[in-house]
Short mmCIF file of C-alpha atoms in Angstrom, two decimals:
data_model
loop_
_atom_site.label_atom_id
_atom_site.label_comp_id
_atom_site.label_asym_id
_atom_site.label_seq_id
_atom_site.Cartn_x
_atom_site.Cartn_y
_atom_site.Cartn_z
CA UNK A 24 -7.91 18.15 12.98
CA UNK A 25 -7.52 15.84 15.42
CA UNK A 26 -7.64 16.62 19.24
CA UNK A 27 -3.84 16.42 20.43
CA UNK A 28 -2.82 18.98 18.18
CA UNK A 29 -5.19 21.76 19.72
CA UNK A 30 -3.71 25.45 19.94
CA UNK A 31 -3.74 28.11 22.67
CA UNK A 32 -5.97 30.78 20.93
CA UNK A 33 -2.77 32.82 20.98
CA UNK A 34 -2.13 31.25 17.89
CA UNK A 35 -4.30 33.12 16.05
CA UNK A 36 -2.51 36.20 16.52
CA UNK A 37 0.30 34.36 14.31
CA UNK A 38 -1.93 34.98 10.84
CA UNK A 39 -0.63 38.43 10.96
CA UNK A 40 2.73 36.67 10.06
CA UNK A 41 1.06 35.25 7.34
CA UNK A 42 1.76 37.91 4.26
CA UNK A 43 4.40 36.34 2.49
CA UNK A 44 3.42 34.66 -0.65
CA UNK A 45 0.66 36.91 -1.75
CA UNK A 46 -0.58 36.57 -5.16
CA UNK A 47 -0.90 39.91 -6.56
CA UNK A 48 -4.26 39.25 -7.97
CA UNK A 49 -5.65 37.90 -4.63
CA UNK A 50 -8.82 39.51 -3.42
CA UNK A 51 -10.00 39.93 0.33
CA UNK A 52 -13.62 39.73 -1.67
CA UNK A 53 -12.70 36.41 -4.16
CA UNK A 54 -15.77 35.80 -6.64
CA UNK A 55 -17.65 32.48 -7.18
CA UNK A 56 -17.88 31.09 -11.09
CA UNK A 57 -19.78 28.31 -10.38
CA UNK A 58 -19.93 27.24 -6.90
CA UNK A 59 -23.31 26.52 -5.45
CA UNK A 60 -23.50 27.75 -2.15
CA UNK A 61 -26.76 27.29 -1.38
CA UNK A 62 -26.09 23.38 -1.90
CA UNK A 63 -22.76 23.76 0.56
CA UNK A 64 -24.92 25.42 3.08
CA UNK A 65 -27.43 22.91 2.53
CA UNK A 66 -24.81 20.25 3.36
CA UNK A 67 -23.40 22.11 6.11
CA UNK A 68 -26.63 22.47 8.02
CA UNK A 69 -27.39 18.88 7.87
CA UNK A 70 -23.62 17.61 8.82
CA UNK A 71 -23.81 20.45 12.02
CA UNK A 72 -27.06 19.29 13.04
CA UNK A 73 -28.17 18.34 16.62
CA UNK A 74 -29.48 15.05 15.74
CA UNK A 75 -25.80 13.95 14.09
CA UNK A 76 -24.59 15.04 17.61
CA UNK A 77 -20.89 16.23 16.35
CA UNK A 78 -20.22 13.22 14.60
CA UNK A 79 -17.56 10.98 16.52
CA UNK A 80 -16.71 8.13 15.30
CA UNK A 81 -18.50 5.05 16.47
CA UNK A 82 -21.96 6.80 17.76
CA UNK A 83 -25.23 6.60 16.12
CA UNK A 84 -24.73 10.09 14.99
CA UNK A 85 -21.74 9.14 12.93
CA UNK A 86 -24.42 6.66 11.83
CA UNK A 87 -26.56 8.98 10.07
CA UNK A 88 -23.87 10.91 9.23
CA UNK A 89 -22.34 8.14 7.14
CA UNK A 90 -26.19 7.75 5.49
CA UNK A 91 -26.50 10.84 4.74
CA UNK A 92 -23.74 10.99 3.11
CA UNK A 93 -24.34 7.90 1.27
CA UNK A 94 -27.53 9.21 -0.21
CA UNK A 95 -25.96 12.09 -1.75
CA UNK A 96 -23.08 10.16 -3.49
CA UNK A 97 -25.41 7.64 -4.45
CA UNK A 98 -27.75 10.95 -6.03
CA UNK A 99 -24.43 12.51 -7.59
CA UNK A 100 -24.02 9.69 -9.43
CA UNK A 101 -20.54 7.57 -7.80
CA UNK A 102 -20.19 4.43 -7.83
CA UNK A 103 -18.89 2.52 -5.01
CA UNK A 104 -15.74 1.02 -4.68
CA UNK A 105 -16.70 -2.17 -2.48
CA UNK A 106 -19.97 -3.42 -2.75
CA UNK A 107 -21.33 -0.50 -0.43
CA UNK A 108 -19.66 3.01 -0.38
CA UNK A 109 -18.93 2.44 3.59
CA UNK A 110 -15.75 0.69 3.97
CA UNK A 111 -15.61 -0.36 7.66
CA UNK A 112 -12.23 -0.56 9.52
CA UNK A 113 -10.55 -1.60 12.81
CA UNK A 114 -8.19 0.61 14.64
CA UNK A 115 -6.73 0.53 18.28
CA UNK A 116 -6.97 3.50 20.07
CA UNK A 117 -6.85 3.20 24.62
CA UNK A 118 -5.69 0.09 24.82
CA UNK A 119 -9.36 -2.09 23.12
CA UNK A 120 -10.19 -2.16 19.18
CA UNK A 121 -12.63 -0.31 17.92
CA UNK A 122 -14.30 0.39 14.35
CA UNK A 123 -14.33 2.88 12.02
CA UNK A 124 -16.10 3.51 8.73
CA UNK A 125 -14.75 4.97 5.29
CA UNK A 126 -17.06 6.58 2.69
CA UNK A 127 -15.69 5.43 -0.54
CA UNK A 128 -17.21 6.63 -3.94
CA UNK A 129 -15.90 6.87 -7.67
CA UNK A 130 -15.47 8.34 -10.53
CA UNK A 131 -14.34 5.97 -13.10
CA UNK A 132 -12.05 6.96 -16.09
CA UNK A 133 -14.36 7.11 -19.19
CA UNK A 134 -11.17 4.02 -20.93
CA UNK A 135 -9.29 1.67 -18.81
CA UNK A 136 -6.60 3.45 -16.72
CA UNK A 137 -4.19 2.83 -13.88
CA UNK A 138 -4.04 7.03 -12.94
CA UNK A 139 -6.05 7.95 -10.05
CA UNK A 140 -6.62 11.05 -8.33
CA UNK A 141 -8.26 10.75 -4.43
CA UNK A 142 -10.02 13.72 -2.56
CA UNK A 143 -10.49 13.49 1.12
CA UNK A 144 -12.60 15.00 3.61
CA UNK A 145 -12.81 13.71 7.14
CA UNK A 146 -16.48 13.63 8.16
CA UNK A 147 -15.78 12.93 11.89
CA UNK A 148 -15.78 15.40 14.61
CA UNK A 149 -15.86 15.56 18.74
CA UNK A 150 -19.38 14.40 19.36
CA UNK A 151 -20.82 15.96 22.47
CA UNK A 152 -20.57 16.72 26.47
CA UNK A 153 -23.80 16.81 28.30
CA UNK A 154 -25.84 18.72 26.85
CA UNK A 155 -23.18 20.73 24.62
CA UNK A 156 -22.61 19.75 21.12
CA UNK A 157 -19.58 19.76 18.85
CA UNK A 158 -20.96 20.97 15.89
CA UNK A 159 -17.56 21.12 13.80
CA UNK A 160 -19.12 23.06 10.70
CA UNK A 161 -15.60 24.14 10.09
CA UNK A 162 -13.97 20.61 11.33
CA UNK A 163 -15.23 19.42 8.87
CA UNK A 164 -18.33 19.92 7.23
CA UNK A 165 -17.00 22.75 5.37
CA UNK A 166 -14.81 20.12 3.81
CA UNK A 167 -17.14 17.38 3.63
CA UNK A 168 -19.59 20.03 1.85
CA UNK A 169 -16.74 20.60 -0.53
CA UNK A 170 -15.97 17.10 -1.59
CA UNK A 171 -19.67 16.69 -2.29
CA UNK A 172 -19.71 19.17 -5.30
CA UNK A 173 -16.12 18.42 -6.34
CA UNK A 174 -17.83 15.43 -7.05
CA UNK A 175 -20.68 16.70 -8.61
CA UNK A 176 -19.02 19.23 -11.05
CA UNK A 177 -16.44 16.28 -11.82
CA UNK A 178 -19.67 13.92 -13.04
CA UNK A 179 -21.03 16.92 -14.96
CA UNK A 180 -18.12 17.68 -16.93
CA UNK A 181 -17.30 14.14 -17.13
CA UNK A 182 -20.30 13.43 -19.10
CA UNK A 183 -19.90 16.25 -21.03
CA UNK A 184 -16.86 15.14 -22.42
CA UNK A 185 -14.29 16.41 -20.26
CA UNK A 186 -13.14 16.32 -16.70
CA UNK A 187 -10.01 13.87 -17.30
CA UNK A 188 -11.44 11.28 -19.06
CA UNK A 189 -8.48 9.05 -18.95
CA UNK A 190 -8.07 9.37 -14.83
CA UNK A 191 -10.03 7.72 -11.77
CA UNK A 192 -11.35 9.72 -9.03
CA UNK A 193 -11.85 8.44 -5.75
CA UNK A 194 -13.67 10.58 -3.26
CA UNK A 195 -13.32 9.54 0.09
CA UNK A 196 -14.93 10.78 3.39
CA UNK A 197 -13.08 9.55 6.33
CA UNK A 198 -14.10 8.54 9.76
CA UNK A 199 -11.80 8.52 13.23
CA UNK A 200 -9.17 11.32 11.86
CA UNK A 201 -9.97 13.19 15.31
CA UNK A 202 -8.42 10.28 17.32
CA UNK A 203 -5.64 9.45 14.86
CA UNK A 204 -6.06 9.81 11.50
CA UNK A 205 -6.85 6.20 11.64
CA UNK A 206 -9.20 6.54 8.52
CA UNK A 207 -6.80 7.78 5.79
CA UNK A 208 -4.13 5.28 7.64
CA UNK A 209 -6.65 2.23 7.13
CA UNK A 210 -7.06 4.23 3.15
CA UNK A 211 -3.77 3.42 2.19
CA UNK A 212 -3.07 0.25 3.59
CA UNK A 213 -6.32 -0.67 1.67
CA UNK A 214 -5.18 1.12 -1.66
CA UNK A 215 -1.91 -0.86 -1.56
CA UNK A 216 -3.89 -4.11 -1.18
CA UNK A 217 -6.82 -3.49 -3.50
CA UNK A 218 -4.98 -1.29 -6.15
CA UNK A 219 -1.43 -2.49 -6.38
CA UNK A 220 -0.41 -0.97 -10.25
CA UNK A 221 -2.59 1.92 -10.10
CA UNK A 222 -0.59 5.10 -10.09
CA UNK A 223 -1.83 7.51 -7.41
CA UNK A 224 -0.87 10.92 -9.11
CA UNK A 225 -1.86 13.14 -6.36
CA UNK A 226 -4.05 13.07 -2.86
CA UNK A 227 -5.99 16.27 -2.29
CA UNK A 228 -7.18 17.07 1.43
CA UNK A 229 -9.70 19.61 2.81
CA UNK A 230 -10.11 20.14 6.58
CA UNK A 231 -11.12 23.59 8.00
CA UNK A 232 -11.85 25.53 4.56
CA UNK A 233 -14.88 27.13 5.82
CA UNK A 234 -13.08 30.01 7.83
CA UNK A 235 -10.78 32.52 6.26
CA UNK A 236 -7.66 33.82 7.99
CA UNK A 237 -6.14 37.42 8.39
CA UNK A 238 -4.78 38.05 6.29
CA UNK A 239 -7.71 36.61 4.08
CA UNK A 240 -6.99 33.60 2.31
CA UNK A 241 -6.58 29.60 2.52
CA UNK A 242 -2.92 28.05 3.33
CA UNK A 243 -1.83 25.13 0.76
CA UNK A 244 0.60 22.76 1.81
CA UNK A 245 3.02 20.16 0.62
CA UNK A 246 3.59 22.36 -2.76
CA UNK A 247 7.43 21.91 -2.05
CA UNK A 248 6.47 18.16 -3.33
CA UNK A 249 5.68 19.55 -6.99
CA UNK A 250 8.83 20.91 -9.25
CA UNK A 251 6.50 22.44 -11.04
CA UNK A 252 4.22 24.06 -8.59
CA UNK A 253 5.19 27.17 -9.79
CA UNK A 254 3.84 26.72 -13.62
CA UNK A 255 0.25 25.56 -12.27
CA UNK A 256 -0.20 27.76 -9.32
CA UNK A 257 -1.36 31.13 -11.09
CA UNK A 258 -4.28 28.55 -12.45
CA UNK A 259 -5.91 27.73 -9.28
CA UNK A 260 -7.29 31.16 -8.59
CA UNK A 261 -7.03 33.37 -12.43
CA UNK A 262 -11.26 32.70 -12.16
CA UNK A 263 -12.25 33.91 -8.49
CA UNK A 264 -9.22 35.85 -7.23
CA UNK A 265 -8.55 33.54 -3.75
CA UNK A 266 -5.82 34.34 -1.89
CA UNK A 267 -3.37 30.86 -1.47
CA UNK A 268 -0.61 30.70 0.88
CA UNK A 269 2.23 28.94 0.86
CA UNK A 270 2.90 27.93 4.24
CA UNK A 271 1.19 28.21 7.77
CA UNK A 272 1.79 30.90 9.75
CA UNK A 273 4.08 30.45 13.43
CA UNK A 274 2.72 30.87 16.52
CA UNK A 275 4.10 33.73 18.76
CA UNK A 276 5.32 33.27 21.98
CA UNK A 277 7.26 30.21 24.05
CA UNK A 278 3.98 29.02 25.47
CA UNK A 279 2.14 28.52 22.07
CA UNK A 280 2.47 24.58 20.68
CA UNK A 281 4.10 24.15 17.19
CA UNK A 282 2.06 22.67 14.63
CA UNK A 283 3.52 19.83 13.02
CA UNK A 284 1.53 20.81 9.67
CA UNK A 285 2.92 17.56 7.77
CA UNK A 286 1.14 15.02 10.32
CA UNK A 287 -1.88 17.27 10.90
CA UNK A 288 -4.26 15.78 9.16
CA UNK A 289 -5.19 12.78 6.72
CA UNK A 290 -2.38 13.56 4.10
CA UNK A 291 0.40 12.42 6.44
CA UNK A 292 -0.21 8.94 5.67
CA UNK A 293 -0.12 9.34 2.20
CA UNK A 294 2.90 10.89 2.62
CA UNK A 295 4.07 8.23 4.61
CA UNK A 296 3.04 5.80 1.58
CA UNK A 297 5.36 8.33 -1.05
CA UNK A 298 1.50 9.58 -2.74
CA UNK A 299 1.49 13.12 -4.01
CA UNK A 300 -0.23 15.16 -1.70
CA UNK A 301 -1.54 18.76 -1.23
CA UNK A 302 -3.26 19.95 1.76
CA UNK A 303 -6.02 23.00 1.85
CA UNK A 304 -6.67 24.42 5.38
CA UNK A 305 -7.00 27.68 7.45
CA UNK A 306 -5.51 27.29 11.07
CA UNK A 307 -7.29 27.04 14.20
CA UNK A 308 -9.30 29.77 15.39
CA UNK A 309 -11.37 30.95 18.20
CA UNK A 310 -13.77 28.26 17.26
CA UNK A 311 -11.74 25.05 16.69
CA UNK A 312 -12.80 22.53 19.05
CA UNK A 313 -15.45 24.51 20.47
CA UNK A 314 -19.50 24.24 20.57
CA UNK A 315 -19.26 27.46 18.47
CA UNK A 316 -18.10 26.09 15.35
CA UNK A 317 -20.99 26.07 13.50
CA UNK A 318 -23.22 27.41 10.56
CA UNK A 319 -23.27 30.67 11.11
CA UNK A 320 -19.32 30.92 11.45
CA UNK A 321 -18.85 29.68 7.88
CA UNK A 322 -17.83 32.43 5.04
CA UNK A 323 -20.28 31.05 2.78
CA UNK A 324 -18.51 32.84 -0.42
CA UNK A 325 -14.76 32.19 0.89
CA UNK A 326 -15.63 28.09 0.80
CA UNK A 327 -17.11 28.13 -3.15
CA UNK A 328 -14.05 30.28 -4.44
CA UNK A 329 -12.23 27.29 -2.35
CA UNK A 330 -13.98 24.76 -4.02
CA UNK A 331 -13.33 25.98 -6.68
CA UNK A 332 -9.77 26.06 -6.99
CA UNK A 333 -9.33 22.59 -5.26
CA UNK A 334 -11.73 21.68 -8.13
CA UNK A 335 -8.42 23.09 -10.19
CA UNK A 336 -6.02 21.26 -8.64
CA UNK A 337 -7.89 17.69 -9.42
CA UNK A 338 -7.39 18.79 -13.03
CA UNK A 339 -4.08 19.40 -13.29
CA UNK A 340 -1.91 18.64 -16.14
CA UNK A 341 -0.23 14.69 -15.43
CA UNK A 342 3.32 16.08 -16.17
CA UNK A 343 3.51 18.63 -14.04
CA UNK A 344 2.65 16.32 -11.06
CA UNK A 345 5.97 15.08 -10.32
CA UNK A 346 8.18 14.40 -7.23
CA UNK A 347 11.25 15.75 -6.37
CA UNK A 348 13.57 13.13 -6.00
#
């Protein structure tokens, strides 16, 4: 989440607001069906390590971040969509261009096809301050983690026979959304060039899924897009019982900052571009933006049952992913 949208801590207190919406047959204990979280911690640890130094864009730890990161798409089995899954971009930010780099793998329908699906992740975080490191397991490992087996439990089914067969999947893990969201901005200017007649059925986005709220459970936004949201939402959690609400809680009191939940984070510029999008996040906590967001913060459990049912969402029946007008 990027910097200039950073909440007092009194925010927090606005969860408690956050009841309305509850599915019935959420649970403050949601179960895992097959989510591998020792492979999400596994990711986690490595993406919150000291040597990738918190990740900000442009350092050498972004560096190894973005070859780590390589390596495992290259080991689930995606293929790249340029020649190399890093797709480098320029961005102003302070008054001097600088460079970013996208992480670009897919998925390819099994038969020719124009429909794509895209999942995105930012990878980026803070970097560091002396000696004091921004680990950002929850911005955004967790997510990062998360798009990793998304993309490995797409490949498996995929060669099993199912997994939307007649759909692309793009996975994408974007650099300099701290700053800007100048990755996912530099995504779909690139989509429109490279892919002008495919048909971009729906943008998923994870950032900060690693951390449950109180009440217990992960917010989903930009369901007000979907006409039929109501049809497919009992699917995304009949399996492992997660909670999913509707809409971020408010912040109490005159002094607390309103989050602007529609330019957040990287779905706003595929908004901007008229793509489908729905957006999975908690909101901040005591450890947003601080050297204690790491590891040992992350609800191990709470992130596979999350997986999970963004897992549902990328498989979604095609007609009931349509605009309102």
């Amino acid at each position: 989440m990027p910097m200039y949208r950073t909440l007092l801590l009194t925010l927090f207190l606005g969860q408690l607001l956050g009841c309305a919406h509850v599915q019935p047959s959420c649970s403050a204990h949601p179960t895992q069906v097959w989510a591998d979280l020792t492979q999400l911690e596994a990711d986690i640890r490595v993406l919150t390590s000291d040597e990738l130094a918190g990740r900000k864009t442009g350092t050498q730890g972004a560096a190894l971040t973005r070859a780590y990161l390589s390596q495992r798409f290259a080991d689930i089995g995606l293929q790249p969509w340029q020649p190399e899954f890093a797709v480098p971009f320029n961005y102003e930010a302070g008054f001097s261009e600088r460079q970013g780099v996208n992480l670009v793998g897919l998925l390819p329908a099994r038969v020719p096809s124009r429909h794509w699906r895209i999942l995105v992740a930012h990878y980026d975080h803070l970097g560091g301050q002396g000696t004091r490191i921004y680990h950002g397991a929850d911005d955004n490992a967790s997510g990062v983690a998360a798009l990793l087996q998304l993309a490995e439990r797409a490949r498996h089914l995929r060669q099993a026979g199912g997994a939307m067969a007649d759909t692309n999947l793009m996975f994408v893990a974007t650099d300099a959304e701290e700053p800007g969201l100048y990755g996912s901005q530099a995504l779909v200017e690139q989509l429109k060039q490279r892919l002008p007649k495919a048909k971009f059925e729906l943008m998923v986005n994870l950032d900060m899924i690693g951390h449950p709220s109180h009440p217990y459970g992960i917010y989903l936004e930009g369901s007000r897009n979907f006409n039929q949201f109501a049809r497919f939402r009992p699917r995304l959690s009949a399996a492992n019982g997660l909670c999913i609400r509707l809409s971020h809680p408010r912040p109490l009191g005159r002094s607390v900052e309103r989050v602007d939940w529609l330019r957040a984070s990287d779905h706003y510029p595929f908004h901007q571009a008229g793509i489908p999008w729905l957006y999975f996040g908690v909101p901040p906590h005591a450890y947003y933006h601080t050297p204690e967001d790491t590891l040992d913060k992350i609800d191990l459990p709470f992130l596979g049952a999350v997986t999970e049912s963004a897992f549902e969402l990328i498989q979604i029946n095609r007609e009931f992913l349509t605009n309102l007008p």
